[in-house]
PDB file of C-alpha atoms in Angstrom:
ATOM      1  CA  MET A  20       0.040   0.153  -0.322  1.00 74.00           C
ATOM      2  CA  THR A  21       1.533   3.336  -1.094  1.00 88.00           C
ATOM      3  CA  LYS A  22       0.878   6.446   0.907  1.00 92.00           C
ATOM      4  CA  LYS A  23       0.895   9.956   0.103  1.00 92.00           C
ATOM      5  CA  ILE A  24       1.054  13.104   1.836  1.00 89.00           C
ATOM      6  CA  ILE A  25      -1.462  15.956   1.336  1.00 92.00           C
ATOM      7  CA  GLY A  26      -0.591  20.114   1.274  1.00 85.00           C
ATOM      8  CA  ALA A  27       2.525  21.694   2.669  1.00 83.00           C
ATOM      9  CA  PRO A  28       4.218  20.824   5.341  1.00 81.00           C
ATOM     10  CA  ILE A  29       2.800  22.451   8.639  1.00 79.00           C
ATOM     11  CA  MET A  30       5.650  25.848   9.389  1.00 76.00           C
ATOM     12  CA  LEU A  31       6.477  26.223  12.668  1.00 73.00           C
ATOM     13  CA  PRO A  32       6.008  29.717  13.729  1.00 71.00           C
ATOM     14  CA  GLY A  33       9.848  29.203  14.603  1.00 76.00           C
ATOM     15  CA  GLY A  34      10.611  29.186  10.604  1.00 80.00           C
ATOM     16  CA  GLY A  35      11.146  25.050  11.207  1.00 83.00           C
ATOM     17  CA  THR A  36       8.532  22.110   9.458  1.00 84.00           C
ATOM     18  CA  ALA A  37       6.605  20.102  11.949  1.00 83.00           C
ATOM     19  CA  PRO A  38       7.289  16.680  12.284  1.00 87.00           C
ATOM     20  CA  TYR A  39       4.081  15.209  11.452  1.00 86.00           C
ATOM     21  CA  SER A  40       1.219  16.169   7.834  1.00 90.00           C
ATOM     22  CA  LYS A  41      -2.015  17.809   7.378  1.00 92.00           C
ATOM     23  CA  ALA A  42      -3.193  14.788   6.022  1.00 95.00           C
ATOM     24  CA  ALA A  43      -2.142  11.662   4.286  1.00 95.00           C
ATOM     25  CA  GLU A  44      -4.121   9.667   1.495  1.00 96.00           C
ATOM     26  CA  ALA A  45      -3.473   5.165   2.238  1.00 95.00           C
ATOM     27  CA  GLY A  46      -6.517   2.663   1.489  1.00 95.00           C
ATOM     28  CA  GLY A  47      -8.838   5.049  -0.526  1.00 95.00           C
ATOM     29  CA  LEU A  48      -8.936   6.952   3.176  1.00 97.00           C
ATOM     30  CA  VAL A  49      -7.929  10.411   3.627  1.00 98.00           C
ATOM     31  CA  PHE A  50      -6.666  10.733   7.463  1.00 98.00           C
ATOM     32  CA  LEU A  51      -6.272  14.703   8.645  1.00 97.00           C
ATOM     33  CA  THR A  52      -4.426  15.453  11.275  1.00 95.00           C
ATOM     34  CA  GLY A  53      -7.044  16.672  14.096  1.00 95.00           C
ATOM     35  CA  GLN A  54      -7.744  20.532  13.610  1.00 95.00           C
ATOM     36  CA  LEU A  55      -8.389  22.819  16.097  1.00 94.00           C
ATOM     37  CA  GLY A  56     -10.278  26.643  16.452  1.00 95.00           C
ATOM     38  CA  LEU A  57      -7.645  28.585  14.704  1.00 93.00           C
ATOM     39  CA  GLY A  58      -8.531  31.277  12.060  1.00 92.00           C
ATOM     40  CA  PRO A  59      -6.566  32.076   9.071  1.00 88.00           C
ATOM     41  CA  ASP A  60      -3.510  34.507  11.334  1.00 87.00           C
ATOM     42  CA  GLY A  61      -3.119  30.687  13.367  1.00 85.00           C
ATOM     43  CA  LYS A  62      -5.326  32.208  16.046  1.00 90.00           C
ATOM     44  CA  LEU A  63      -7.494  30.440  18.118  1.00 94.00           C
ATOM     45  CA  ALA A  64     -10.880  31.563  16.920  1.00 96.00           C
ATOM     46  CA  GLU A  65     -13.336  34.549  19.084  1.00 95.00           C
ATOM     47  CA  GLY A  66     -16.391  33.538  20.484  1.00 95.00           C
ATOM     48  CA  GLY A  67     -16.244  30.216  21.926  1.00 97.00           C
ATOM     49  CA  ILE A  68     -17.394  27.328  21.420  1.00 98.00           C
ATOM     50  CA  GLU A  69     -19.186  27.653  18.497  1.00 98.00           C
ATOM     51  CA  ALA A  70     -16.751  30.607  16.804  1.00 98.00           C
ATOM     52  CA  GLN A  71     -13.773  27.777  17.552  1.00 97.00           C
ATOM     53  CA  THR A  72     -16.499  24.818  16.320  1.00 98.00           C
ATOM     54  CA  GLU A  73     -16.707  26.829  13.147  1.00 98.00           C
ATOM     55  CA  ALA A  74     -12.711  27.395  12.458  1.00 97.00           C
ATOM     56  CA  ALA A  75     -11.996  23.398  12.997  1.00 97.00           C
ATOM     57  CA  ILE A  76     -15.116  22.906  10.290  1.00 98.00           C
ATOM     58  CA  ALA A  77     -13.261  25.810   7.624  1.00 97.00           C
ATOM     59  CA  ASN A  78      -9.538  24.297   7.937  1.00 95.00           C
ATOM     60  CA  ILE A  79     -11.275  20.259   7.355  1.00 97.00           C
ATOM     61  CA  LYS A  80     -12.529  21.339   4.161  1.00 97.00           C
ATOM     62  CA  ALA A  81      -9.524  23.244   3.455  1.00 96.00           C
ATOM     63  CA  ILE A  82      -7.753  20.616   3.574  1.00 96.00           C
ATOM     64  CA  LEU A  83     -10.248  18.296   2.297  1.00 97.00           C
ATOM     65  CA  ALA A  84     -10.339  20.395  -0.656  1.00 97.00           C
ATOM     66  CA  GLU A  85      -6.750  19.739  -1.266  1.00 95.00           C
ATOM     67  CA  ALA A  86      -7.162  16.276  -1.830  1.00 95.00           C
ATOM     68  CA  GLY A  87     -10.351  16.271  -4.008  1.00 96.00           C
ATOM     69  CA  CYS A  88     -12.410  15.489  -1.084  1.00 96.00           C
ATOM     70  CA  THR A  89     -15.409  17.317   0.301  1.00 96.00           C
ATOM     71  CA  LEU A  90     -17.091  16.766   3.998  1.00 96.00           C
ATOM     72  CA  ASP A  91     -19.894  14.522   2.401  1.00 95.00           C
ATOM     73  CA  ASP A  92     -16.740  12.499   1.885  1.00 97.00           C
ATOM     74  CA  VAL A  93     -15.700  12.012   5.294  1.00 97.00           C
ATOM     75  CA  VAL A  94     -17.256   8.135   7.387  1.00 97.00           C
ATOM     76  CA  LYS A  95     -15.815   8.843  10.505  1.00 98.00           C
ATOM     77  CA  THR A  96     -15.242  11.792  12.809  1.00 98.00           C
ATOM     78  CA  THR A  97     -12.970  11.840  16.602  1.00 98.00           C
ATOM     79  CA  VAL A  98     -13.788  14.915  18.262  1.00 98.00           C
ATOM     80  CA  TRP A  99     -12.133  16.121  21.832  1.00 98.00           C
ATOM     81  CA  LEU A 100     -13.826  18.854  24.420  1.00 98.00           C
ATOM     82  CA  THR A 101     -11.906  20.441  26.916  1.00 97.00           C
ATOM     83  CA  ASP A 102     -15.834  21.158  28.685  1.00 97.00           C
ATOM     84  CA  ALA A 103     -18.859  18.300  28.055  1.00 98.00           C
ATOM     85  CA  ALA A 104     -20.837  21.585  29.320  1.00 98.00           C
ATOM     86  CA  ASN A 105     -19.298  22.684  25.271  1.00 98.00           C
ATOM     87  CA  PHE A 106     -21.173  19.551  23.817  1.00 98.00           C
ATOM     88  CA  ALA A 107     -24.104  21.181  23.179  1.00 98.00           C
ATOM     89  CA  GLY A 108     -22.501  24.925  21.296  1.00 98.00           C
ATOM     90  CA  TYR A 109     -19.990  22.569  19.618  1.00 97.00           C
ATOM     91  CA  ASN A 110     -22.839  19.909  18.430  1.00 97.00           C
ATOM     92  CA  LYS A 111     -24.954  22.705  16.624  1.00 97.00           C
ATOM     93  CA  VAL A 112     -22.618  23.945  14.471  1.00 98.00           C
ATOM     94  CA  TYR A 113     -20.858  20.627  13.658  1.00 97.00           C
ATOM     95  CA  ALA A 114     -25.088  19.572  13.059  1.00 96.00           C
ATOM     96  CA  GLN A 115     -25.410  22.268   9.923  1.00 96.00           C
ATOM     97  CA  HIS A 116     -22.047  21.034   8.300  1.00 96.00           C
ATOM     98  CA  PHE A 117     -22.845  17.108   8.369  1.00 93.00           C
ATOM     99  CA  SER A 118     -26.586  17.240   8.186  1.00 83.00           C
ATOM    100  CA  ALA A 119     -27.274  15.234   4.995  1.00 82.00           C
ATOM    101  CA  SER A 120     -25.665  12.274   6.231  1.00 88.00           C
ATOM    102  CA  PRO A 121     -23.701  12.551   8.986  1.00 94.00           C
ATOM    103  CA  PRO A 122     -20.937   9.711   9.936  1.00 97.00           C
ATOM    104  CA  PRO A 123     -20.437   7.732  12.767  1.00 97.00           C
ATOM    105  CA  ARG A 124     -18.417   9.882  15.915  1.00 97.00           C
ATOM    106  CA  SER A 125     -16.394  10.035  18.805  1.00 98.00           C
ATOM    107  CA  THR A 126     -16.815  12.443  21.024  1.00 97.00           C
ATOM    108  CA  VAL A 127     -14.570  13.064  24.516  1.00 97.00           C
ATOM    109  CA  VAL A 128     -13.375  15.336  26.835  1.00 97.00           C
ATOM    110  CA  ALA A 129      -9.942  15.348  27.494  1.00 96.00           C
ATOM    111  CA  ASP A 130      -7.081  18.432  28.522  1.00 94.00           C
ATOM    112  CA  PHE A 131      -5.118  20.077  24.950  1.00 92.00           C
ATOM    113  CA  VAL A 132      -1.726  20.977  25.023  1.00 88.00           C
ATOM    114  CA  LEU A 133      -3.128  24.484  23.089  1.00 89.00           C
ATOM    115  CA  PRO A 134      -3.876  27.370  25.702  1.00 91.00           C
ATOM    116  CA  GLY A 135      -7.183  27.739  25.077  1.00 95.00           C
ATOM    117  CA  ALA A 136      -8.450  25.393  22.540  1.00 96.00           C
ATOM    118  CA  LEU A 137     -12.370  23.991  23.318  1.00 98.00           C
ATOM    119  CA  VAL A 138     -12.097  21.625  19.733  1.00 98.00           C
ATOM    120  CA  GLU A 139     -10.631  19.177  17.940  1.00 97.00           C
ATOM    121  CA  ILE A 140     -12.106  17.404  15.339  1.00 98.00           C
ATOM    122  CA  GLU A 141      -9.918  14.590  13.435  1.00 98.00           C
ATOM    123  CA  VAL A 142     -12.017  12.951  10.308  1.00 98.00           C
ATOM    124  CA  ILE A 143     -11.114  10.180   7.971  1.00 98.00           C
ATOM    125  CA  ALA A 144     -12.653  10.412   4.300  1.00 98.00           C
ATOM    126  CA  ALA A 145     -13.521   8.598   1.464  1.00 97.00           C
ATOM    127  CA  ALA A 146     -10.809   9.309  -1.163  1.00 95.00           C
ATOM    128  CA  ARG A 147     -12.063  10.158  -4.604  1.00 87.00           C
ATOM    129  CA  ALA A 148     -10.741   8.079  -7.592  1.00 70.00           C
TER     130      ALA A 148
END
């Protein structure tokens, strides 16, 4: 089985590159790195869980597009929240983007390395032939 890396290397603030990729395609699937609610400026979206969920999904859409996919191709999501109290706000935004045929999903509560981050979403999508 071959693996294809999707996207350019991830640049770190100090000028180096991160030791992971945005996404990889293998075995007919596209695996994305978990996406935080970061805006185009690299800062956490302001406005709480809903704003960070929107930003995370926007990042997912952009990476999927690099792989020739859309949210309709997502076959599984894993979501981490820092606080179970944020579930309703996150779920509201998530449901707006995955309404037609929502993929299987796991949602767990965990701490994050990045202070202030409230949500991280990881997806697996079917690669388009």
